XYZ file of C-alpha atoms in Angstrom:
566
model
C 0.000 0.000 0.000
C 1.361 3.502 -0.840
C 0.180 7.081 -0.440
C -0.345 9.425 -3.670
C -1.570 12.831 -2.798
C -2.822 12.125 0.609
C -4.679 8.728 -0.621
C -3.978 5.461 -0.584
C -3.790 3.645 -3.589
C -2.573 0.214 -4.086
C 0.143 -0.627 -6.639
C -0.046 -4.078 -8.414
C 3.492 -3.866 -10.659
C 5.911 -1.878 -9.136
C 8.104 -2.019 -11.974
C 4.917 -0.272 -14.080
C 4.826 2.276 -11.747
C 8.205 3.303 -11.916
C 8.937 2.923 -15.292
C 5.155 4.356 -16.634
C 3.778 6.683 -14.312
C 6.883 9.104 -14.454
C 6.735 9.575 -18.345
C 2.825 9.976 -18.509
C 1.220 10.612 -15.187
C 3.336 13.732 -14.247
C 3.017 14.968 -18.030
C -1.127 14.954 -17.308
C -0.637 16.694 -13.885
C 1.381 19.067 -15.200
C -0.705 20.266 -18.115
C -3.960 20.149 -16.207
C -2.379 22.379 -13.664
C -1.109 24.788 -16.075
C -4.567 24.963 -17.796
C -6.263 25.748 -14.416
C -3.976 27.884 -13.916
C -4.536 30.086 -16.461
C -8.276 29.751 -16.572
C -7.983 31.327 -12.789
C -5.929 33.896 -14.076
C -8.546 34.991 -16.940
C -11.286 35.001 -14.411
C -9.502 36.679 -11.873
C -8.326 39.596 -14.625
C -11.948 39.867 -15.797
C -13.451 40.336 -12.515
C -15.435 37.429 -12.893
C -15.384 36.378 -9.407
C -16.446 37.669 -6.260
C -16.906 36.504 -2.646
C -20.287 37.500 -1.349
C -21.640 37.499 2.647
C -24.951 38.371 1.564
C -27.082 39.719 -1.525
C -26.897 43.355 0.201
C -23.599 43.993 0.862
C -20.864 44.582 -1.354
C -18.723 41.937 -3.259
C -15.241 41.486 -2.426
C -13.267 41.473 -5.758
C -9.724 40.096 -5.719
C -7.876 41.504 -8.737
C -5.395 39.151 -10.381
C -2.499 41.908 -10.161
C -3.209 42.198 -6.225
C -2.172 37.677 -5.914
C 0.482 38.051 -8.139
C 2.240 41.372 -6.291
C 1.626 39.421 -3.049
C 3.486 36.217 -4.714
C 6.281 38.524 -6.059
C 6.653 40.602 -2.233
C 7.280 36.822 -0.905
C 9.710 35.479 -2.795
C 13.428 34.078 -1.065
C 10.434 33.859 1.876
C 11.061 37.646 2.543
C 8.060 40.291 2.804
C 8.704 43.617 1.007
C 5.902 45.954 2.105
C 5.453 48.319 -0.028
C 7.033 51.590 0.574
C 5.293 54.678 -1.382
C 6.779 58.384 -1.389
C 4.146 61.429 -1.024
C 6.315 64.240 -0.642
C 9.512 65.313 -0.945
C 11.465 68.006 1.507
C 14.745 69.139 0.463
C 16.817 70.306 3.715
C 20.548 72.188 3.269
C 22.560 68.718 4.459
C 19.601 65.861 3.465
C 16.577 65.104 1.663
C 13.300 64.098 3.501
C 10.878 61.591 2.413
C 7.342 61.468 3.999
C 5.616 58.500 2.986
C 1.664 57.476 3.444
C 2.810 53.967 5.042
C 3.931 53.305 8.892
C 7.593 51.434 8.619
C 8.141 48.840 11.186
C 10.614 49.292 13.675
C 12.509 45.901 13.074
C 13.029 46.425 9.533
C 14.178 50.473 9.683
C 17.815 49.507 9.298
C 17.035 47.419 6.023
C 15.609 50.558 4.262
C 18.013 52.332 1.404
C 17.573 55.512 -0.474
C 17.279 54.911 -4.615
C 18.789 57.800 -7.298
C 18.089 58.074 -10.766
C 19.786 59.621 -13.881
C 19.705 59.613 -17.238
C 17.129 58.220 -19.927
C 18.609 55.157 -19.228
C 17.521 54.823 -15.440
C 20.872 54.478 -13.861
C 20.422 53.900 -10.413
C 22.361 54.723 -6.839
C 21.279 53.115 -4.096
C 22.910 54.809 -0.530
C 21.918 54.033 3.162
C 19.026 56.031 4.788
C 20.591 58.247 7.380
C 17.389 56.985 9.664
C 13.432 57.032 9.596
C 11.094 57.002 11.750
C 6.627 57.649 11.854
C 6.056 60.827 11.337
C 2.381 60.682 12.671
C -0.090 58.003 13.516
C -0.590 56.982 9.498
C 2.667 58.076 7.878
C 6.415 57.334 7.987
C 9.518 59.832 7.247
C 12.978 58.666 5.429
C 16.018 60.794 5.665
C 17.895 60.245 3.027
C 21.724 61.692 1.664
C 21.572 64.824 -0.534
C 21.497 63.439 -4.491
C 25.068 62.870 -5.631
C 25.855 65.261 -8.879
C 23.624 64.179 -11.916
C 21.249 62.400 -9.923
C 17.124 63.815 -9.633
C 16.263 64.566 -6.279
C 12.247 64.148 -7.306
C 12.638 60.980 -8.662
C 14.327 60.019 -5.251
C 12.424 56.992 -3.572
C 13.544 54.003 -1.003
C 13.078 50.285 -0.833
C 14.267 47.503 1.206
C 17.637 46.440 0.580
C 17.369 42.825 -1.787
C 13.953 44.100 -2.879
C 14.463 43.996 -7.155
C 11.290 44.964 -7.769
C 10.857 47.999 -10.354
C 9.542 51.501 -8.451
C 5.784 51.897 -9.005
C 4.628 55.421 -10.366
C 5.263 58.030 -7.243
C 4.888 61.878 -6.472
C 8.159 63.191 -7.486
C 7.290 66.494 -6.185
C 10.421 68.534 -4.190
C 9.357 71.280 -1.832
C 12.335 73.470 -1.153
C 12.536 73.977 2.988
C 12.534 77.831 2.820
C 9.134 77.752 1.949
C 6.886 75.302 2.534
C 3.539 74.618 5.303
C 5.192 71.879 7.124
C 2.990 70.659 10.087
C -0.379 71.808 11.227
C -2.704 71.204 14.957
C -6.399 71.409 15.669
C -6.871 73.846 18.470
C -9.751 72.385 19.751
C -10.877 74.500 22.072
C -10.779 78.027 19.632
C -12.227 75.831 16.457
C -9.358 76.890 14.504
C -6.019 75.314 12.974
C -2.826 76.682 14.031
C -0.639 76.075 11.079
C 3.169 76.572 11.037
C 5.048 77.662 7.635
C 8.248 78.419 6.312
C 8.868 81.271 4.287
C 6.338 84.047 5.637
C 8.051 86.122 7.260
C 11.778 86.326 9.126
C 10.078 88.613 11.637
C 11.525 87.363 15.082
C 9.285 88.012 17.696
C 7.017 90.293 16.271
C 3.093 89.504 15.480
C 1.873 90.258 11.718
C -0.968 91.480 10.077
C -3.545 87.658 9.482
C -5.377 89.825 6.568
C -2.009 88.530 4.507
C -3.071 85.294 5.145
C -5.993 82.271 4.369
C -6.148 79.090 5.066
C -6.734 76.209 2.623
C -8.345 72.625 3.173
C -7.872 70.195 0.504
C -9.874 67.458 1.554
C -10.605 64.147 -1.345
C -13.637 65.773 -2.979
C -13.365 69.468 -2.084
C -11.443 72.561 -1.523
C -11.898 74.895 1.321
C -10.623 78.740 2.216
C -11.114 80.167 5.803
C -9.545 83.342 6.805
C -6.627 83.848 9.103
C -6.854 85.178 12.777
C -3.600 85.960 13.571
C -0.063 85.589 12.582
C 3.373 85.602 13.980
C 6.862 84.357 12.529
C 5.713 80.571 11.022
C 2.249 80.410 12.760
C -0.930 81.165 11.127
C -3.897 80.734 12.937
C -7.215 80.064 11.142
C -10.984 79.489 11.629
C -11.618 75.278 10.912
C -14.346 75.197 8.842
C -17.711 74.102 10.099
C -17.853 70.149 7.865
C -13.986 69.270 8.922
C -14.661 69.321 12.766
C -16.268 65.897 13.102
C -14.336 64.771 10.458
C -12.789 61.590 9.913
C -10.990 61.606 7.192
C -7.069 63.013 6.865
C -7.016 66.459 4.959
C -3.839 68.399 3.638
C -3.717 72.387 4.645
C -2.015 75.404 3.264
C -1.513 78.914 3.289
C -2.940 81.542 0.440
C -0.377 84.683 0.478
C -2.148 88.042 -0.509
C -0.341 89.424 -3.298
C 1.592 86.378 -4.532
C 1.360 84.720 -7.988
C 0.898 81.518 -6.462
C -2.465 79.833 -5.217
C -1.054 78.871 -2.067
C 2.253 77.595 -0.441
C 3.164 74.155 -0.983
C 2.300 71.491 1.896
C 3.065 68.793 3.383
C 0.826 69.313 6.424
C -1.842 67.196 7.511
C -4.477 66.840 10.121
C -6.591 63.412 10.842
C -9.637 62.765 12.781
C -8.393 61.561 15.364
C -5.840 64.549 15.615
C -8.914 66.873 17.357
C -9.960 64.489 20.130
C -9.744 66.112 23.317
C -8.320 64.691 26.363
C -9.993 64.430 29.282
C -7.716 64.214 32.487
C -6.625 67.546 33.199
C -2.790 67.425 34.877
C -1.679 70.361 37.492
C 1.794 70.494 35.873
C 3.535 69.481 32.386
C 6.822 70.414 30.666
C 7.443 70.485 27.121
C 10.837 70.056 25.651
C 12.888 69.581 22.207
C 15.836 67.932 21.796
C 18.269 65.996 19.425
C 20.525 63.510 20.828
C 20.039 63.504 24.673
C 18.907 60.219 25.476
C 22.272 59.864 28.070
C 20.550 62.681 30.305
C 16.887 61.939 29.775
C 16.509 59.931 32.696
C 17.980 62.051 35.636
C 16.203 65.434 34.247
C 12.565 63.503 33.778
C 13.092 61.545 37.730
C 14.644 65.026 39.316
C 11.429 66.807 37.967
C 9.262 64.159 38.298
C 10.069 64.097 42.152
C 9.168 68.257 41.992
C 5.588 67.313 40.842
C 5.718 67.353 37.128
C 3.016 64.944 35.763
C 3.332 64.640 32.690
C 5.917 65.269 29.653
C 6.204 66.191 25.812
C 9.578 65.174 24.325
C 9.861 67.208 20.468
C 12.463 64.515 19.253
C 14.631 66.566 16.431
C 16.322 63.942 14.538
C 17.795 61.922 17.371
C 19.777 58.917 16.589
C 20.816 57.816 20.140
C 17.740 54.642 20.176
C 15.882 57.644 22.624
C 12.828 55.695 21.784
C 14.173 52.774 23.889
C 14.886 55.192 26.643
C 11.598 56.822 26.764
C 9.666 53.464 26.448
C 11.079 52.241 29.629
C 10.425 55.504 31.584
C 6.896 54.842 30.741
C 7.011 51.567 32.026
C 8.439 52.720 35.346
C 4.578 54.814 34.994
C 6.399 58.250 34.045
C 4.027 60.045 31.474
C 5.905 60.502 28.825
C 5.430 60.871 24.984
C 7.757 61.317 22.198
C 6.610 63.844 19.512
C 8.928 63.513 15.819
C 9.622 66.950 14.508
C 11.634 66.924 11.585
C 11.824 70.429 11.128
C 15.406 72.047 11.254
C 15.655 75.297 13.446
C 11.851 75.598 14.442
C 12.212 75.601 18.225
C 9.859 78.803 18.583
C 7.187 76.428 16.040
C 7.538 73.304 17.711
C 6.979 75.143 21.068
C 3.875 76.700 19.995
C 2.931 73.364 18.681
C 3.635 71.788 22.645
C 0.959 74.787 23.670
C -1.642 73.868 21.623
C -1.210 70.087 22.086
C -1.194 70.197 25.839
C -3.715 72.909 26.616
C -6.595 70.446 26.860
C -4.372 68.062 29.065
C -2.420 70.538 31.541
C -2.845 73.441 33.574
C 0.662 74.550 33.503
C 3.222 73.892 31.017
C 6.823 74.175 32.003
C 9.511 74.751 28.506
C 13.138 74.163 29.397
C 15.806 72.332 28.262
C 17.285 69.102 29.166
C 20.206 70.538 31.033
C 18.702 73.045 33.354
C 16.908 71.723 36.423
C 15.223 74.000 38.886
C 16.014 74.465 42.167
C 14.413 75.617 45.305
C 17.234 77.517 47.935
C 14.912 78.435 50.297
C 13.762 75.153 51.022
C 17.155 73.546 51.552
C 18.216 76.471 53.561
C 15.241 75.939 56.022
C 14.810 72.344 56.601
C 11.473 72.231 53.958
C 10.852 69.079 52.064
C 11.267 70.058 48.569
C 9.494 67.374 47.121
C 6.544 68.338 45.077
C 8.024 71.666 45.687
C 7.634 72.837 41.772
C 3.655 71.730 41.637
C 3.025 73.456 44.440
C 4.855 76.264 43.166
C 2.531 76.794 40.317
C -0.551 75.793 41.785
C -0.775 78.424 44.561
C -0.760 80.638 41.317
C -3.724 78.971 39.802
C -6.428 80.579 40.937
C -4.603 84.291 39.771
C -6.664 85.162 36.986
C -4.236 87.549 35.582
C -1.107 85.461 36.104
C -0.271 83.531 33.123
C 3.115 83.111 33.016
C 5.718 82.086 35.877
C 9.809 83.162 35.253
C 12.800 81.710 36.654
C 16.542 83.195 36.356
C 19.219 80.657 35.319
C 22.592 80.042 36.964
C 25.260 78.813 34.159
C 27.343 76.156 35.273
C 30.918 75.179 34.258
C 32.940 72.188 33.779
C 33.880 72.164 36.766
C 37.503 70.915 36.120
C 36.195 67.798 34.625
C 37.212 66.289 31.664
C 34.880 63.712 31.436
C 31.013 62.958 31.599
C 30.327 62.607 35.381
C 28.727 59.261 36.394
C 26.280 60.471 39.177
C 24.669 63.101 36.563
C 25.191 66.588 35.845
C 23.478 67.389 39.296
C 26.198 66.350 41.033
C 29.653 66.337 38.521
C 28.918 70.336 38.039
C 29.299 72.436 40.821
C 30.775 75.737 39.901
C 29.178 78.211 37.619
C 29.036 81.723 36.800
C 28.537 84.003 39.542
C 25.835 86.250 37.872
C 22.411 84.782 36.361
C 21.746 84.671 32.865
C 18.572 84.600 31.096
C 15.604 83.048 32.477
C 12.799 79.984 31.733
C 8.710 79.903 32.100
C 5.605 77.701 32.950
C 3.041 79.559 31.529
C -0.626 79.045 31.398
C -2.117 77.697 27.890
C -5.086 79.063 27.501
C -3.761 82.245 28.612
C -1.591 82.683 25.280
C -2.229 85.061 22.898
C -3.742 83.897 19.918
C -0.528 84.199 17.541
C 1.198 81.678 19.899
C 4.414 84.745 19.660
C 7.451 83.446 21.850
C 10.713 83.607 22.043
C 11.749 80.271 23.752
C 12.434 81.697 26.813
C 9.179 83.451 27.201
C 5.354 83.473 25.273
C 3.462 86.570 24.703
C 0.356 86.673 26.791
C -2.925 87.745 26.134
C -3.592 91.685 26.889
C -4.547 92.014 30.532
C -2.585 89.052 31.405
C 1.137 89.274 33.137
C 3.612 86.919 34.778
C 5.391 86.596 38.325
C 9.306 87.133 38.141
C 10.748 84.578 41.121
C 13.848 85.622 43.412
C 17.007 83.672 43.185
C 16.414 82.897 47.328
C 12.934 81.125 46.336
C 13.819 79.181 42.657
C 16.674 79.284 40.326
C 17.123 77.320 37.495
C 20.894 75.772 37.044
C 21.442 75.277 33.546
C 24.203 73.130 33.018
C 25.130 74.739 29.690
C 28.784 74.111 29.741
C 30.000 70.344 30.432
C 32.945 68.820 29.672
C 33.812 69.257 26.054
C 33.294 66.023 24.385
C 29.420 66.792 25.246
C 29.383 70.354 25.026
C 30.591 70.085 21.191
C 27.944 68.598 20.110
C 26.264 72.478 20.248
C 28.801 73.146 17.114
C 26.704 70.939 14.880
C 23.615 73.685 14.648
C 21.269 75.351 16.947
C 17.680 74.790 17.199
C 16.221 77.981 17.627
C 14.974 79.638 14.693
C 16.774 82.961 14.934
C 19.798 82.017 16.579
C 22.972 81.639 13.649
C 23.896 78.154 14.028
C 28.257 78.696 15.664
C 30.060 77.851 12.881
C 28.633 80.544 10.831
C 30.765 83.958 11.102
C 27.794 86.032 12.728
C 26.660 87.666 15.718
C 29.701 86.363 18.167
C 28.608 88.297 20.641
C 25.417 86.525 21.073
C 24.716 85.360 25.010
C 23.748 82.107 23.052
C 27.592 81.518 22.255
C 30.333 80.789 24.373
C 32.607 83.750 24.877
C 35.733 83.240 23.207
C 34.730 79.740 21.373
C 34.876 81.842 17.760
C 33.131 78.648 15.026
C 35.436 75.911 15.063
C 34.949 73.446 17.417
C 38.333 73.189 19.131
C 38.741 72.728 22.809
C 40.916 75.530 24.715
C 43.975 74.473 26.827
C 41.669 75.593 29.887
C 38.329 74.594 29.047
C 37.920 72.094 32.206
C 38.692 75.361 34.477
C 35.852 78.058 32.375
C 33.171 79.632 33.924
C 33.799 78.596 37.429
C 33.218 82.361 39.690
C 31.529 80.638 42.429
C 31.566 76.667 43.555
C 27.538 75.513 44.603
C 26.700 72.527 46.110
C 23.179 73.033 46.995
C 21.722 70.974 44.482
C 24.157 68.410 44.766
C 23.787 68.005 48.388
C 19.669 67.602 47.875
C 20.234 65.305 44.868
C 22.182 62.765 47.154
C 20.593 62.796 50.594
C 16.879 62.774 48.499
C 18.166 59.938 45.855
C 21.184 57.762 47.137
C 20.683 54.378 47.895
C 21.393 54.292 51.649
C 23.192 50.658 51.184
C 25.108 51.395 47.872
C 25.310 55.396 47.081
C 24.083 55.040 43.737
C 21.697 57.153 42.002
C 18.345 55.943 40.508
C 19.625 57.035 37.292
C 23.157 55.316 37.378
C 20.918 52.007 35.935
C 23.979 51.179 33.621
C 26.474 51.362 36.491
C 23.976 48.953 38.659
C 23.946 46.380 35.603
């Protein structure tokens, strides 16, 4: 007895069935299978077949092309997703590519950037520098600038192995300098706060919104709204009435008065589910953006954290330091934390005014500082006062002041602190010297006390007329920035600034800025006595709170020395 295509069939001459069976039976299978075969196929193509639940609802047609493109994506048993560009951004150092698919994070490093030249389609195919989702439906490549003779516009990516020919794509190229990049659904006002390059270079300074509409290109319609206020890259405009409740993604714009042009070119979108409004309502929240500072994340968010802040919006800039590892574990330690991508090059003011709008529905307070300055409360260390939850309270004794929008605290800028390398117990206790007068300042401000433009200048927002803000003394809170640490970390500042009107250091302008170092001039090369700079007066008052409030009693360590403990 023997087994022939799951049956059993018995098998009288062996010999026979060797010798016959191979020379005719096989020969029948074969042609019968290619005849079914293409019979399928000529149904399939003709739409001939369809898969019904019921008379009334409607048929499920599987195109041929659709089973063949699904064979071809499996071949070598690999999957090949398909990976479609719909827009193009071309930055000074890189090229961005925002596609309409999410990317998986296990096959990011597999994903290369394709060139083309000439009528003969020679190709180039480079690494991606890195991508990452842009927003809840789409995904972002950056990719190298295109080598000499190649198109940027016909620019797209694939997986690396994946021979497939490129389908038909957007080769569109919008040039950074002008283009509406990114765009939020205020929902509270009804209106759209959109942010654009290319308006204006206006710092700090609100403009006339009669220059302005707003456009909504939605699948089967276009709509214009007018604008309600304006300052540097923000436009602020009414939503019309049939996109509040609705669903569907739709791309918006910005009509100039007096220019040529319809309106700016886009990239912005807003979804549905972009307008839902929170519902639990936090005391205190800080916003921040930053590029490469996953090292320091975790002392600045548990420091803070242990002050009262709640809850925390992290603008990631093009980090490449696996951040997203970093935050995902804070939030499973149950610190609130999300990561926001923001492409956008030298948009701090924008991405700020972005953190406003976001958080306005979730927080009472929003804090904006940097991941090197930590505030500090003197008073309380100096009388015996637990200074734990000493920041919420801070702020919430100010609540109920109508007119009080906007709380200000002067920084301290510390030095290295003759060190010459990162300090293992954090910056709060390696730097202990700094600069003997304070410099600048940093604000929790209010949300819905903003004015309408959204006008800031980092360190400050404009607020609403009628509205002013509470200056603190350096004996109640001061903020110590650690702005200068040893130099293999302070360096990194060389490679560009985020702010939008601050001239990145290597560029020959404005060296007199307080945003430079004095004396630096824009190469990055470290002084003989760099370790020994800025040191005027030696503080230990944080450091002394850090380590009686955090130390392990047993070992000494710090809840943020994890790597150490491993």
């Amino acid at each position: 007895m023997e087994y022939e295509n799951g049956k059993k069939r018995k098998v009288r001459n062996r010999q026979q069935h060797q010798q016959t069976k191979p020379q005719f039976s096989s020969l029948r299978y074969l042609t019968i299978s290619l005849c079914c075969f293409f019979v399928l196929l000529f149904f399939l193509s003709s739409n001939r077949i369809s898969v019904r639940s019921d008379s009334l609802r409607p048929s499920l047609r599987l195109p041929a092309l659709s089973i063949l493109s699904s064979m071809e994506r499996s071949l070598h048993g690999r999957l090949f997703p398909p990976l479609r560009v719909e827009d193009r951004v071309q930055f000074p150092d890189h090229l961005l590519l925002i596609l309409s698919t999410k990317i998986e994070k296990s096959v990011k490093k597999d994903i290369v950037c394709v060139y083309h030249r000439g009528r003969k389609e020679e190709t180039l195919a480079l690494p991606s520098i890195s991508s990452d989702e842009l927003d809840e439906f789409r995904s972002i490549v950056r990719c190298p600038n295109a080598p000499l003779n190649y198109s940027s516009s016909s620019v797209h990516v694939r997986f690396r192995g994946d021979k497939r020919e490129r389908e038909k794509q957007s080769e569109k190229v919008h040039d950074w300098s002008k283009v509406v990049y990114d765009a939020v659904v205020d929902s509270d006002a009804d209106t759209v706060v959109v942010f654009v390059k290319g308006l204006t270079r206006r710092p700090h300074k609100e403009s006339d919104p009669s220059n302005y509409k707003c456009q909504f290109e939605t699948r089967v319609e276009v709509l214009v709204t007018r604008a309600l206020a304006a300052a540097q890259e923000v436009v602020r405009c009414v939503l019309p009435e049939s996109l509040k409740l609705n669903p569907e993604p739709f791309r918006v714009s910005v009509r100039v008065r007096g220019r040529s042009t319809p309106a700016l070119p886009s990239v912005a979108r807003i979804h549905g589910s972009d307008s839902i409004e929170k519902v639990k309502k936090h005391e205190l929240c800080v916003c921040t953006m930053l590029w490469n500072q996953a090292p320091f994340l975790r002392e600045w968010i548990l420091y803070h954290s242990w002050l009262g802040v709640e809850r925390w919006f992290i603008y990631d800039n093009n980090s490449d330091d696996d951040i997203q590892e970093e935050i995902k574990l804070l939030n499973s330690e149950s610190y609130n934390v999300s990561r926001h991508v923001w492409p956008w090059i030298k948009t701090q003011e924008a991405g700020f005014s972005h953190c406003a709008v976001r958080a306005k529905s979730e927080c009472n307070w929003v804090g904006f500082f940097d991941v090197d300055e930590f505030y500090y409360f003197p008073t309380h260390r100096s009388q015996g006062l637990p200074s734990k939850n000493a920041l919420s309270s801070l702020v919430s004794n100010y609540t109920s002041w109508g007119l009080v929008g906007e709380i200000r605290t002067e920084c301290h800028s510390y030095g290295p602190s003759g060190l010459t390398s990162v300090p293992s117990q954090g910056v709060t206790v390696g730097y202990t010297c700094r600069q003997a007068n304070p410099e600048r300042h940093k604000s929790i401000i209010r949300p819905e006390l903003l004015t309408s433009s959204l006008l800031n200048e980092v360190h400050h927002f404009q607020m609403r007329e009628g509205v002013g803000h509470v200056s603190l003394v350096e004996s109640v809170a001061v903020v110590n920035h650690y702005k200068y640490q040893v130099w293999d970390t302070f360096k990194a500042k060389f490679e560009r600034r985020v702010a939008t009107y601050v001239v990145d250091w290597r560029e020959n302008q404005n060296q007199g800025s307080k945003d430079r170092a004095p004396g630096l001039g824009t190469e990055a090369v470290e002084p003989v006595d760099w370790k020994r700079r800025f040191c005027e007066v030696w503080d230990t008052g944080l450091k002394d709170l850090v380590l009686s409030s955090f130390a392990d009693q047993a070992t000494g360590y710090l809840p943020w020395q994890r790597q150490q403990q491993e």
